[in-house]
Tab-separated table of C-alpha atoms in Angstrom:
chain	number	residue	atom	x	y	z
A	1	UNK	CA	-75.579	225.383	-17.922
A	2	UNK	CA	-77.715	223.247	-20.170
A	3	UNK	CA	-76.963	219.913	-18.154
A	4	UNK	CA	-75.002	217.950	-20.661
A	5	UNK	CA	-71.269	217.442	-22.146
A	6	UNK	CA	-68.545	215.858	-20.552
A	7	UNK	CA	-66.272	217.078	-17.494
A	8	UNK	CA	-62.547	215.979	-18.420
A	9	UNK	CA	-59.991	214.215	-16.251
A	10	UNK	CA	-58.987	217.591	-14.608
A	11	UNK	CA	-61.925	218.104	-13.038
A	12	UNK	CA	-62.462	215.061	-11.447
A	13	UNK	CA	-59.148	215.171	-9.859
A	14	UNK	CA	-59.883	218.704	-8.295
A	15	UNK	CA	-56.529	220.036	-10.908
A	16	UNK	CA	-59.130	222.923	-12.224
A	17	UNK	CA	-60.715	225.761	-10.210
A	18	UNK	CA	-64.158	226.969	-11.075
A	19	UNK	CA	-63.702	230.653	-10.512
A	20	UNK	CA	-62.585	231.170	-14.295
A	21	UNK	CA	-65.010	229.243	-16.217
A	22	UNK	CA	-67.360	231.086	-14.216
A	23	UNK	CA	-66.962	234.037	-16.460
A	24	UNK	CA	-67.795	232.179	-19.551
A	25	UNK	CA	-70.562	229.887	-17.875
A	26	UNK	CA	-71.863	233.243	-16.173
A	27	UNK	CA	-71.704	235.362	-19.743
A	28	UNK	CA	-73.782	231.817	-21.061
A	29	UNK	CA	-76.088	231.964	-18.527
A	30	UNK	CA	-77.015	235.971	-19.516
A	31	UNK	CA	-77.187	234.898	-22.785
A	32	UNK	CA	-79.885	232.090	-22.103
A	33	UNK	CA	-81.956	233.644	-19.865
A	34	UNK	CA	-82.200	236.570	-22.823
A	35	UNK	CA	-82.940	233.730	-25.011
A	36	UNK	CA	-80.324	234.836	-27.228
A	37	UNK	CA	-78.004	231.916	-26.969
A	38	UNK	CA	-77.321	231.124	-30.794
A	39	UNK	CA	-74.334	229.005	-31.515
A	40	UNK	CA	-72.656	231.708	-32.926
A	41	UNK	CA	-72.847	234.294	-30.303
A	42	UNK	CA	-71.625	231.235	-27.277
A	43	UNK	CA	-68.499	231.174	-29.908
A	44	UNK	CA	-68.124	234.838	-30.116
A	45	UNK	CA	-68.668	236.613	-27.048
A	46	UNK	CA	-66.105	234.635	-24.848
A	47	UNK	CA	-63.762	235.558	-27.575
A	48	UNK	CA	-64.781	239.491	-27.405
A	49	UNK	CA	-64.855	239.213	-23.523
A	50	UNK	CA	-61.320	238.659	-23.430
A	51	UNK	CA	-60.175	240.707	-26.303
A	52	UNK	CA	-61.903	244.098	-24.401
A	53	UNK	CA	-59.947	242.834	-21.526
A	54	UNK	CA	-56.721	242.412	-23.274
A	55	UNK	CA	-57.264	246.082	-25.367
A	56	UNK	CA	-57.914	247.694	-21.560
A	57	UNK	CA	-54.577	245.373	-20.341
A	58	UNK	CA	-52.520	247.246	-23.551
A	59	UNK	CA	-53.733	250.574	-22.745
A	60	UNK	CA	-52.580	249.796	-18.749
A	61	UNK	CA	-48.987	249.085	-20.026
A	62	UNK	CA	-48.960	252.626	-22.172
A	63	UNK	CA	-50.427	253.988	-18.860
A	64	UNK	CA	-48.080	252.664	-16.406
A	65	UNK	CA	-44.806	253.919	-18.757
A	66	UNK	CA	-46.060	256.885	-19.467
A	67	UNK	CA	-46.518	257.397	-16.050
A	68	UNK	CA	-42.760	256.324	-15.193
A	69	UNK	CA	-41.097	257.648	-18.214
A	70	UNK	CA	-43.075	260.282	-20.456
A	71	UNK	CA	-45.128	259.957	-23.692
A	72	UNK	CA	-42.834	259.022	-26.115
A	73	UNK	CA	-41.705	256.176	-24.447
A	74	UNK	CA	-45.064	254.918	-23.669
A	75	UNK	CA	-45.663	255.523	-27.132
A	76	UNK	CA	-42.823	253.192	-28.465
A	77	UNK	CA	-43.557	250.120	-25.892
A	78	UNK	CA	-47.655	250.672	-26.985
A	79	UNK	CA	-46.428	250.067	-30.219
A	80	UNK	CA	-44.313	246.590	-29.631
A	81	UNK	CA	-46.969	245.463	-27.715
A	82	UNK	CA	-49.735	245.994	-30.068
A	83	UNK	CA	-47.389	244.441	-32.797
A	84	UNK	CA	-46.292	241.325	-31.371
A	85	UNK	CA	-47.660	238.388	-33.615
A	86	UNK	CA	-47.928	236.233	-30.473
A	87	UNK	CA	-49.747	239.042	-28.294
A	88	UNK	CA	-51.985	238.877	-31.599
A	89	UNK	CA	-52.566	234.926	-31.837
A	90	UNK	CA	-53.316	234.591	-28.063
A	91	UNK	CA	-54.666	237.680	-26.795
A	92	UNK	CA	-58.424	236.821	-27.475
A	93	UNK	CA	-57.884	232.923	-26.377
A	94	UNK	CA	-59.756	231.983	-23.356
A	95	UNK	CA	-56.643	230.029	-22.144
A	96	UNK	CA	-56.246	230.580	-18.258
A	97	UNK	CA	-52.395	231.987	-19.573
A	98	UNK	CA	-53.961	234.614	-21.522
A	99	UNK	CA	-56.036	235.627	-18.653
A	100	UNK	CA	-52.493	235.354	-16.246
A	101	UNK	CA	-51.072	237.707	-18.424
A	102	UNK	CA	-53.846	240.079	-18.636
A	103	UNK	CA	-53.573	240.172	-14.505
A	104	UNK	CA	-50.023	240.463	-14.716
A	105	UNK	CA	-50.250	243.665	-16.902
A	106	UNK	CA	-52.674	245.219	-14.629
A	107	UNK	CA	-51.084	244.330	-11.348
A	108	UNK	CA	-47.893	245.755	-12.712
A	109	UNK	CA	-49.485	248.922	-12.990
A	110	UNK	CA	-49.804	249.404	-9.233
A	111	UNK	CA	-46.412	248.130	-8.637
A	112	UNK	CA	-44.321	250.234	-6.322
A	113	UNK	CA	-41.298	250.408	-8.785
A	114	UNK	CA	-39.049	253.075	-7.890
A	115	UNK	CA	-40.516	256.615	-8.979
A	116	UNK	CA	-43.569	255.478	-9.737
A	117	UNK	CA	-46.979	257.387	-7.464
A	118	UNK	CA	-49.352	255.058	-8.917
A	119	UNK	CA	-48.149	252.166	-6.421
A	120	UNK	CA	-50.666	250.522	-4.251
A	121	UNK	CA	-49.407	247.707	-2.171
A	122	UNK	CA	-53.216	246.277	-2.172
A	123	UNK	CA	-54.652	246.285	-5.146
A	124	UNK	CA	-51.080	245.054	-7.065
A	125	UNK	CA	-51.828	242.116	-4.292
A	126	UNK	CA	-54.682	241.382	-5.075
A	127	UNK	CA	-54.670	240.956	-8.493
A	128	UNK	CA	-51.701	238.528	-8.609
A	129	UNK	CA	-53.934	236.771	-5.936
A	130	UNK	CA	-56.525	236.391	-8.654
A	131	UNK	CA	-54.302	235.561	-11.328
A	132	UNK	CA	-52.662	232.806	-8.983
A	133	UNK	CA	-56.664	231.245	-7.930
A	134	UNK	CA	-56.920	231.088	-11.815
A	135	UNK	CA	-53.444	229.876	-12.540
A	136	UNK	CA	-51.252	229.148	-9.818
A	137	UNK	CA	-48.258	229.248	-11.874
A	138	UNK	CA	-48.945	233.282	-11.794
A	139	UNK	CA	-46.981	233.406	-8.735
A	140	UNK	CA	-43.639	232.704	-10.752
A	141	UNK	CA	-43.130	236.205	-12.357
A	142	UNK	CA	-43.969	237.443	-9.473
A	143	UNK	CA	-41.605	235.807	-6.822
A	144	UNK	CA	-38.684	238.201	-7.734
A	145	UNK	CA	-41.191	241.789	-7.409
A	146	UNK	CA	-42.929	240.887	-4.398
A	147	UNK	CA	-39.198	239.695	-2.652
A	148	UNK	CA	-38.027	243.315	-4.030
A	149	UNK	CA	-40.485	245.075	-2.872
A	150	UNK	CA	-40.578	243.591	0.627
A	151	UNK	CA	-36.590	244.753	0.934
A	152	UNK	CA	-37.490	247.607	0.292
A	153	UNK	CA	-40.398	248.187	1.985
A	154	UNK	CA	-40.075	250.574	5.547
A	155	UNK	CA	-42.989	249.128	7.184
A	156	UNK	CA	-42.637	245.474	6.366
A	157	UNK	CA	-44.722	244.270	9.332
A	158	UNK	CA	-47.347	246.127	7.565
A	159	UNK	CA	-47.357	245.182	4.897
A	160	UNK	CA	-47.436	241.617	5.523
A	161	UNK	CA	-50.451	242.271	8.374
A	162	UNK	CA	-52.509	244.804	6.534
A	163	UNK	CA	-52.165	243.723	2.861
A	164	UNK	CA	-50.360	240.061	2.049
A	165	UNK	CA	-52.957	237.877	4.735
A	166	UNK	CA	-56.122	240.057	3.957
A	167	UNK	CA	-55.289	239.979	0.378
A	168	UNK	CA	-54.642	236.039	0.327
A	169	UNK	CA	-57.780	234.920	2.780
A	170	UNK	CA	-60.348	236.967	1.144
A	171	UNK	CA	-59.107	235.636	-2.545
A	172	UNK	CA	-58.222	232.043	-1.480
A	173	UNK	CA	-61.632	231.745	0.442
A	174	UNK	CA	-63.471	233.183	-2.758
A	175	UNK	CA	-61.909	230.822	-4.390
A	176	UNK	CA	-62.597	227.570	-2.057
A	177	UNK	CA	-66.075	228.493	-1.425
A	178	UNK	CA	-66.484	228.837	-5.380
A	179	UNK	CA	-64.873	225.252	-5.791
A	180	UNK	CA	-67.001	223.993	-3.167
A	181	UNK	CA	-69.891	224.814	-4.321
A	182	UNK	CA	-69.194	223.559	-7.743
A	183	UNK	CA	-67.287	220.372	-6.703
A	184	UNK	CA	-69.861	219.885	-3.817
A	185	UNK	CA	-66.444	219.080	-1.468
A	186	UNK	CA	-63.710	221.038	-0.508
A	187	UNK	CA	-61.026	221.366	-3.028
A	188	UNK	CA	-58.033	223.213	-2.466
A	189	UNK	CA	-57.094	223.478	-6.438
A	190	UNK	CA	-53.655	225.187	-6.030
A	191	UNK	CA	-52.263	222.608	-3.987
A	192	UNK	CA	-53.434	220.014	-6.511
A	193	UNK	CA	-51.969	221.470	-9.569
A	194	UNK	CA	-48.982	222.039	-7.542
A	195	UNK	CA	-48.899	218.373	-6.511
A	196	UNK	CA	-49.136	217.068	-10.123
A	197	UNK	CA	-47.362	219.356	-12.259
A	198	UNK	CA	-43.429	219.626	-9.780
A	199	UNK	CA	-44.182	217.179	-7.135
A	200	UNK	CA	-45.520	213.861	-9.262
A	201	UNK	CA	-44.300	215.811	-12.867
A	202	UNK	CA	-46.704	213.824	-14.412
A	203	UNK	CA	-46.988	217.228	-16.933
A	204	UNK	CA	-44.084	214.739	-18.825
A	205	UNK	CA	-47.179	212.832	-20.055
A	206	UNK	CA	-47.809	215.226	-22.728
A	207	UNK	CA	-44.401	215.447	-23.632
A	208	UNK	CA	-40.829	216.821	-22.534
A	209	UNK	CA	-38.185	218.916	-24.042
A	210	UNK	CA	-34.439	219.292	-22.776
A	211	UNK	CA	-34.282	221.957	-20.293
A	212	UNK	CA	-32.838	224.991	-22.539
A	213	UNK	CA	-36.068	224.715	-24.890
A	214	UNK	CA	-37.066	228.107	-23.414
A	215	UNK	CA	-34.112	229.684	-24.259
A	216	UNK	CA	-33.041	228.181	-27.533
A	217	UNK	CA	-36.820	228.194	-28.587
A	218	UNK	CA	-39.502	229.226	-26.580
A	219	UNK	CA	-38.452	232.378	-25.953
A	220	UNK	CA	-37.106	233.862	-29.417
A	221	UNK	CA	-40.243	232.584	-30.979
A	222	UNK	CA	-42.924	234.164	-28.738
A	223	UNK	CA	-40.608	237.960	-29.473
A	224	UNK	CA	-39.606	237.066	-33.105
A	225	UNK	CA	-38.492	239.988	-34.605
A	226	UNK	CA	-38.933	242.043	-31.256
A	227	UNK	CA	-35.696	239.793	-30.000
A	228	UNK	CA	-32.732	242.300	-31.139
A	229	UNK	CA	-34.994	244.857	-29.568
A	230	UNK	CA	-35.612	243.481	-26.501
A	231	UNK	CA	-31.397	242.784	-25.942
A	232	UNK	CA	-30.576	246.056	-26.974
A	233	UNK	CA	-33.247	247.543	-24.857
A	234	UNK	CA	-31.789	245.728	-21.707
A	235	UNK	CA	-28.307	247.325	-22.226
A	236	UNK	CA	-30.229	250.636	-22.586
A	237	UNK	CA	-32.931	250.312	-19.620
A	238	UNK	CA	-32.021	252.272	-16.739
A	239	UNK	CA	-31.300	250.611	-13.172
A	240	UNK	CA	-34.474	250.771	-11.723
A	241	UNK	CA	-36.286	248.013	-14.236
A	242	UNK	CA	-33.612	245.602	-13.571
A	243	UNK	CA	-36.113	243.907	-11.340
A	244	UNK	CA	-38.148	243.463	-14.614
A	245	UNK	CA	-35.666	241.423	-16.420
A	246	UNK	CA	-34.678	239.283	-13.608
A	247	UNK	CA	-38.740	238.274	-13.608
A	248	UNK	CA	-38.159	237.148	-17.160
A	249	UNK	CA	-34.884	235.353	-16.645
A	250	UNK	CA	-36.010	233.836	-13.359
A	251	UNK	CA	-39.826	232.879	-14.747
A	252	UNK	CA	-37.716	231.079	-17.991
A	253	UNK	CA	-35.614	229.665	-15.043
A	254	UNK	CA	-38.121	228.216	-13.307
A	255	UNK	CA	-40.009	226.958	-16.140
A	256	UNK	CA	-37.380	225.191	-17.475
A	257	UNK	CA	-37.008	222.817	-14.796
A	258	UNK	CA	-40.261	221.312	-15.688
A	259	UNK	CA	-39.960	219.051	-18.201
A	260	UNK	CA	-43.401	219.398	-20.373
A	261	UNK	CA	-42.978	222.904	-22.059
A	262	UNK	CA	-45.263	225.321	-23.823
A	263	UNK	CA	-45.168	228.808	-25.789
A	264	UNK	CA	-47.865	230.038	-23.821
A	265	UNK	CA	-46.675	229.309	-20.331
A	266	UNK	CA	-44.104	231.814	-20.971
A	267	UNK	CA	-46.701	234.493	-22.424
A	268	UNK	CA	-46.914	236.247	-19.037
A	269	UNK	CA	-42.945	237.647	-19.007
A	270	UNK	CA	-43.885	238.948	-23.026
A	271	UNK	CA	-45.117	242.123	-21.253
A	272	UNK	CA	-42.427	242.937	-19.376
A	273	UNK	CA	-40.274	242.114	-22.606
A	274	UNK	CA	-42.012	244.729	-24.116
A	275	UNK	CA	-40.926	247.871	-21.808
A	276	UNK	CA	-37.369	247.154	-23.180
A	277	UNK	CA	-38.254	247.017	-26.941
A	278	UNK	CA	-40.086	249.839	-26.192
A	279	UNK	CA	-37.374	251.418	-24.448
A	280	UNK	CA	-34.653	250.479	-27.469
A	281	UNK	CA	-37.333	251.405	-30.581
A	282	UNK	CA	-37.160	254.989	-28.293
A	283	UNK	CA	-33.493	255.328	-28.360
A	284	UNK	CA	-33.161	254.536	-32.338
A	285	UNK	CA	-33.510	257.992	-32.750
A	286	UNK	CA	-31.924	258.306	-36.984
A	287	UNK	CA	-33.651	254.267	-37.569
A	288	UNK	CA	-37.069	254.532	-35.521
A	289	UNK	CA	-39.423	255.140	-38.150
A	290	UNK	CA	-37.614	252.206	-40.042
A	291	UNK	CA	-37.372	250.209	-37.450
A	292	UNK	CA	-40.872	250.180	-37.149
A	293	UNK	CA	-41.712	249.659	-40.299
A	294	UNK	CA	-39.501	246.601	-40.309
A	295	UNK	CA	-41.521	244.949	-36.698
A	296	UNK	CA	-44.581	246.142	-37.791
A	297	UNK	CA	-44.230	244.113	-41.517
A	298	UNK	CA	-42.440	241.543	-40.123
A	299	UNK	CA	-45.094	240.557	-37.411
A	300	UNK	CA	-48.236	241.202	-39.490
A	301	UNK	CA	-47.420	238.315	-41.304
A	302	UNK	CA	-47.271	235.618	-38.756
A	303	UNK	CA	-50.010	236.838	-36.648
A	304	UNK	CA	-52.481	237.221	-40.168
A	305	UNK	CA	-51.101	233.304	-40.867
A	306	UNK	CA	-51.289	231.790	-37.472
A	307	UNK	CA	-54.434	234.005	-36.594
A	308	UNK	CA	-56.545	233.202	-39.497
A	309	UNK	CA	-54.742	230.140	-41.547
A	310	UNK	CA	-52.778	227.792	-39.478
A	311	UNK	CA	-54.409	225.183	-38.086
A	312	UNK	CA	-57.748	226.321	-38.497
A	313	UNK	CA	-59.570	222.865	-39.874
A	314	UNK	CA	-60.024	222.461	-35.790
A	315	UNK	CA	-62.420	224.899	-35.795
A	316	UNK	CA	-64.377	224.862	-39.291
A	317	UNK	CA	-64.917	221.150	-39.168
A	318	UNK	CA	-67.211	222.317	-36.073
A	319	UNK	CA	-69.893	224.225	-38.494
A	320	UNK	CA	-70.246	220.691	-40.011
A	321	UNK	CA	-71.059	219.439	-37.025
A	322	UNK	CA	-73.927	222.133	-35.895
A	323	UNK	CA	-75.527	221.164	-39.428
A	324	UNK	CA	-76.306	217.680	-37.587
A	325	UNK	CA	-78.702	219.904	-34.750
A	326	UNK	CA	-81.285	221.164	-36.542
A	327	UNK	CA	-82.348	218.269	-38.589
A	328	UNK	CA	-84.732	215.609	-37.893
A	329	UNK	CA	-81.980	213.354	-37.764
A	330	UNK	CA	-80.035	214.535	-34.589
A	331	UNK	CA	-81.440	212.155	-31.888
A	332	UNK	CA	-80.007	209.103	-34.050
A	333	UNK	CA	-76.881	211.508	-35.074
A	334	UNK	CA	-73.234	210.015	-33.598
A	335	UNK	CA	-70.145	211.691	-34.348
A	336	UNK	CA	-67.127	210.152	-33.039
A	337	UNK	CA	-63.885	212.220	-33.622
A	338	UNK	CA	-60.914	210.432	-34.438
A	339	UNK	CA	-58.054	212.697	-33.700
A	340	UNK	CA	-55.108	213.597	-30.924
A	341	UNK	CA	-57.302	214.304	-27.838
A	342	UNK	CA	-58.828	217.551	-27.754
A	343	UNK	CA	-57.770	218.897	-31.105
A	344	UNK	CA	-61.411	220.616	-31.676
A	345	UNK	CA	-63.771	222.096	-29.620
A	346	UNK	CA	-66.586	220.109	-27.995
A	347	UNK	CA	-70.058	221.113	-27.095
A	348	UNK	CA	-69.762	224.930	-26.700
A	349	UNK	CA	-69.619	225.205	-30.921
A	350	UNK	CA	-72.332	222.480	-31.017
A	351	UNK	CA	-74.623	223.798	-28.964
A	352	UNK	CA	-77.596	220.487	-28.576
A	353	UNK	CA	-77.265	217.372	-27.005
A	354	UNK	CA	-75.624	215.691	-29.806
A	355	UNK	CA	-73.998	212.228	-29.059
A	356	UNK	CA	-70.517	212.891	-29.511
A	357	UNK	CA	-67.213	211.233	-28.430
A	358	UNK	CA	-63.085	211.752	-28.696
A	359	UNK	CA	-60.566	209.832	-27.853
A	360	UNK	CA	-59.362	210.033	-24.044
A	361	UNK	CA	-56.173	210.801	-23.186
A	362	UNK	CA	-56.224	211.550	-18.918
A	363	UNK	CA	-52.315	210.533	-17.480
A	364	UNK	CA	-52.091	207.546	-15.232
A	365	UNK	CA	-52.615	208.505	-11.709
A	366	UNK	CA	-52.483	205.420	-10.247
A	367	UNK	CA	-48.867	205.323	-10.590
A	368	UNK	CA	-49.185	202.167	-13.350
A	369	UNK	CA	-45.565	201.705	-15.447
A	370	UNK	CA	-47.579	200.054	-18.293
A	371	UNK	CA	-50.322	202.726	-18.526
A	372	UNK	CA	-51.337	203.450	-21.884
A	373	UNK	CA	-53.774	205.822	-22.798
A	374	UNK	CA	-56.777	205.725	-25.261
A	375	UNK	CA	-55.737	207.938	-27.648
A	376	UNK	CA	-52.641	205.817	-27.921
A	377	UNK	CA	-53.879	202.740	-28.185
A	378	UNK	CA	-55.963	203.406	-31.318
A	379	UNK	CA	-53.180	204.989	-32.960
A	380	UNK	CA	-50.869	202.246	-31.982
A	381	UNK	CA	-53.770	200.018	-34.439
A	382	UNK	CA	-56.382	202.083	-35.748
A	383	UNK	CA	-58.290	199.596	-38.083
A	384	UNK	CA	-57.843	196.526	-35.518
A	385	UNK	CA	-59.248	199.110	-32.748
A	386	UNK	CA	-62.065	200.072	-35.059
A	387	UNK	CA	-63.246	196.710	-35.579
A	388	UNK	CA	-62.831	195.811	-32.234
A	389	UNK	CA	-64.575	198.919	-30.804
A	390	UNK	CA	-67.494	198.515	-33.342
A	391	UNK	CA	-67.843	194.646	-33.430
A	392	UNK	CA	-71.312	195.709	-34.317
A	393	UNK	CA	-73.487	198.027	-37.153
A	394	UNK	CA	-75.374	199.155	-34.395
A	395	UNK	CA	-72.615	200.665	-32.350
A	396	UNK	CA	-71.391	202.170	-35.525
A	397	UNK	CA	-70.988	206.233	-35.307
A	398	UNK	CA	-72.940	208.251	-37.828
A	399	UNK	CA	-70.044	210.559	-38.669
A	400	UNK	CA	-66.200	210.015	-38.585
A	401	UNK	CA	-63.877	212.899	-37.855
A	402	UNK	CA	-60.240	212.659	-39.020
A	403	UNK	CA	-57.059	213.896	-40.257
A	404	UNK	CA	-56.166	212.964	-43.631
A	405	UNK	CA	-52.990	211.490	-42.775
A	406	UNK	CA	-55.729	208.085	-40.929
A	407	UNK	CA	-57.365	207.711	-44.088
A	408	UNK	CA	-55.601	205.359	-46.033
A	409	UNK	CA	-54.783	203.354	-42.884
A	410	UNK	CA	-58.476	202.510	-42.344
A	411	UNK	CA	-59.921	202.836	-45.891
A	412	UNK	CA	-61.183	199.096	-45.829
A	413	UNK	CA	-62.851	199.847	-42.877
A	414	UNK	CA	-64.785	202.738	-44.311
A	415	UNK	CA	-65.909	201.110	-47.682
A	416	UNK	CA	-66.740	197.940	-45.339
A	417	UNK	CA	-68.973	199.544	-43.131
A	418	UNK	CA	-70.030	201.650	-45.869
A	419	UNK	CA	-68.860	205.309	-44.920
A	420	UNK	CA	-68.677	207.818	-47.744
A	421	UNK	CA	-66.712	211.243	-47.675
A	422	UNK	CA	-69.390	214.359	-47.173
A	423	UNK	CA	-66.733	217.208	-46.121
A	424	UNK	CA	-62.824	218.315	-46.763
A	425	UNK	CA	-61.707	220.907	-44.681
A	426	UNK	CA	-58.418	222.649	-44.465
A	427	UNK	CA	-56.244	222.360	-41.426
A	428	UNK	CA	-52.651	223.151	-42.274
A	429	UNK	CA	-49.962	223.907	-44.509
A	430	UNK	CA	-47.383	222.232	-42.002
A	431	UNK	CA	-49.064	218.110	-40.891
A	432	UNK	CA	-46.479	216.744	-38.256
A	433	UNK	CA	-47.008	213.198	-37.310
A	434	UNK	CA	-50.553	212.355	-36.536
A	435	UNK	CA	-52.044	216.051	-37.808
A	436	UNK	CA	-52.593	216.008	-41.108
A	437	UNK	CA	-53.228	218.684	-43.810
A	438	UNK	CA	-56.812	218.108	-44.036
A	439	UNK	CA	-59.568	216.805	-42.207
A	440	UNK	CA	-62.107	214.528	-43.483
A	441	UNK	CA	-65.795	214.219	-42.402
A	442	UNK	CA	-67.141	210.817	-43.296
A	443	UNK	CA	-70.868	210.123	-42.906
A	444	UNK	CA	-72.379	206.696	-43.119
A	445	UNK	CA	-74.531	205.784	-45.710
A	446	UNK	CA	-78.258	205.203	-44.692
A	447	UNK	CA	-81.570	204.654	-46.203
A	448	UNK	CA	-82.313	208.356	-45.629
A	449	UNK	CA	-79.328	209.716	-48.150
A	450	UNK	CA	-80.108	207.752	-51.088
């Protein structure tokens, strides 16, 4: 939108569609041509955009089992969902898996489950259509409901003629006519991201777990304290949601084949998690109110930490960085930050045509055994690949961004070339390997700060 900042390795390999950034870039746009587009409010309103969607997504779930059971069920799964701690933490992230799982939630309330009227064939379609143009690992949970549902659909020729190939042309041809116009080629992204993340598994490049991580891990931390909940609920839940759970196990199934695993890639089965806490908080009769009690306090706690304290240094070093913008000095301003690729934002929290730079981190594609990447490499030897990289005072960055845990390792270099400490900011009460506690903004000394 304002010509300048720098695509990453995703996009030039065609592994990222357009149609999703073209909320945010279309919400930017607005904001420009209002002339309204302060730093703050490009931060804020993608944020706010998603977290009315996700408030509209919780109010669909209390919908859809109010609609299937009555009230007071509805009632209890409401509640779960609005207490989980990792609904809380990602809800409001413009992640592409908080915006699966907002798709999810809706198409699930059009899902011809047994007894429910609200069913439409089309519009439950649809939407995991969208969800898979924006991430095609949306069709995972889904494999299991749309199989179901074709058993036991009467008219299956129908369904397939009148809903599954207008649904998928008119959402994959959005979608390619989008990319085209943004790539300037035809892309077909799906098949791409399919290709590198199961066919080449080059996802392994940003690191593997053994194959029950989802189970021993991933999954008891995303539910927490809803975990007893959610077992007891699926000894309680009758027959008919069956087909919900096998989603879950299947999606955890699926997911841990891959090697390179995430929380958040198993964020979309948390909903369906939820109609059996729900359904198990319900059946407490004697314990509910305590039981309540006990999620709500026992949630609010890691969703207020990991919200608003953990790992937040990310994001308030940024505000040191805007400072740069409206001086005189920005045009000779050059931040280079020093950190695991992509650990802060980038130009959306700058907001001018700063000259900034990270280390790089793209996978080898080329199929090279000895491929190292850039990020790598300086950590491998930061001070010899500072000197190297800056053989000169003129190449020399203006700013240095780190974590504490670098700064002893290239001190000389910094009193050398004459840096001097301007900022501390807090990151994190738990540094792990190259994330440190703190991070440090280092400014280099110039005629103009004496």
């Amino acid at each position: 939108i304002n010509n300048y900042g720098p695509l990453t390795w995703e996009w030039a390999n065609g592994l990222r569609g357009y149609s999703y950034p073209l909320i945010f870039a279309s919400i930017y746009k607005a904001l420009q041509l209002l002339a309204k587009d302060d730093v703050q409010l490009l931060i804020w309103v993608p944020r706010l955009a998603q977290a009315v969607l996700a408030a509209f997504a919780d109010v669909k779930l209390y919908s859809l089992v109010r609609h299937l059971e009555n009230a007071e069920t509805a009632k209890c799964v409401y509640f779960c969902q609005l207490c989980s701690w990792f609904t809380w933490y990602s809800c409001t992230r413009t992640l592409t898996n908080t915006m699966e799982t907002l798709l999810t939630i809706f198409a699930l309330s059009y899902y011809p489950i047994k007894g429910s009227k609200m069913g439409s064939s089309c519009k439950y379609l649809a939407l995991i259509a969208l969800a898979i143009v924006i991430r095609p690992t949306a069709v995972i949970p889904w494999i299991p409901l749309v199989f179901s549902h074709f058993l036991q659909e009467q008219r299956k020729a129908d369904l397939i003629l009148y809903n599954c190939i207008p649904v998928g042309l008119v959402t994959v041809g959005t979608s390619l006519i989008i990319d085209r116009v943004f790539f300037g080629e035809w892309v077909l992204v799906q098949l791409n991201f399919l290709k590198f993340n199961v066919l080449q598994n080059l996802g392994t490049f940003y690191g593997s777990h053994p194959w029950h991580w989802y189970f021993t891990q991933g999954l008891p931390v995303i539910l927490g304290t809803h975990l007893p909940f959610f077992i007891h609920g699926c000894v309680l839940a009758p027959k008919r949601y069956r087909i919900f759970l096998m989603a879950v196990i299947w999606t955890v199934l699926v997911y841990s084949m891959l090697s390179h695993k995430e929380f958040r890639f198993i964020y979309p089965v948390l909903p369906f998690c939820m109609v059996f806490c729900g359904y198990s908080l319900k059946h407490l009769k004697a314990w509910k109110k305590s039981a309540a009690s006990f999620l709500l306090l026992s949630n609010l706690l890691p969703a207020l930490y990991t919200g608003l304290i953990h790992q937040r240094g990310s994001l308030d070093v940024m505000s040191h960085i805007q400072q740069l913008c409206n001086t005189p000095y920005q045009s000779q301003a050059f931040v280079f930050i020093m950190m695991p690729c992509h650990s802060t934002p980038f130009y959306s929290h700058v907001h001018c045509p700063l000259k900034m730079r990270f280390l790089q981190c793209p996978p080898d594609l080329t199929g090279n055994e000895s491929y190292i990447d850039e990020a790598d490499v300086f950590y491998s030897n930061p001070l010899g690949w500072l000197n190297k990289e800056f053989y000169s005072d003129t190449l020399l960055p203006s700013h240095l961004i780190f974590f504490s845990v670098l700064e002893q390792e290239i001190s000389s270099f910094l009193a050398l070339r004459g840096y001097e400490k301007m900022a501390t900011v807090f990151h994190t009460h738990v540094p792990q390997g190259r994330v440190g506690s703190h991070i440090y903004v280092y400014r280099k000394k110039t005629e103009m700060n004496h």
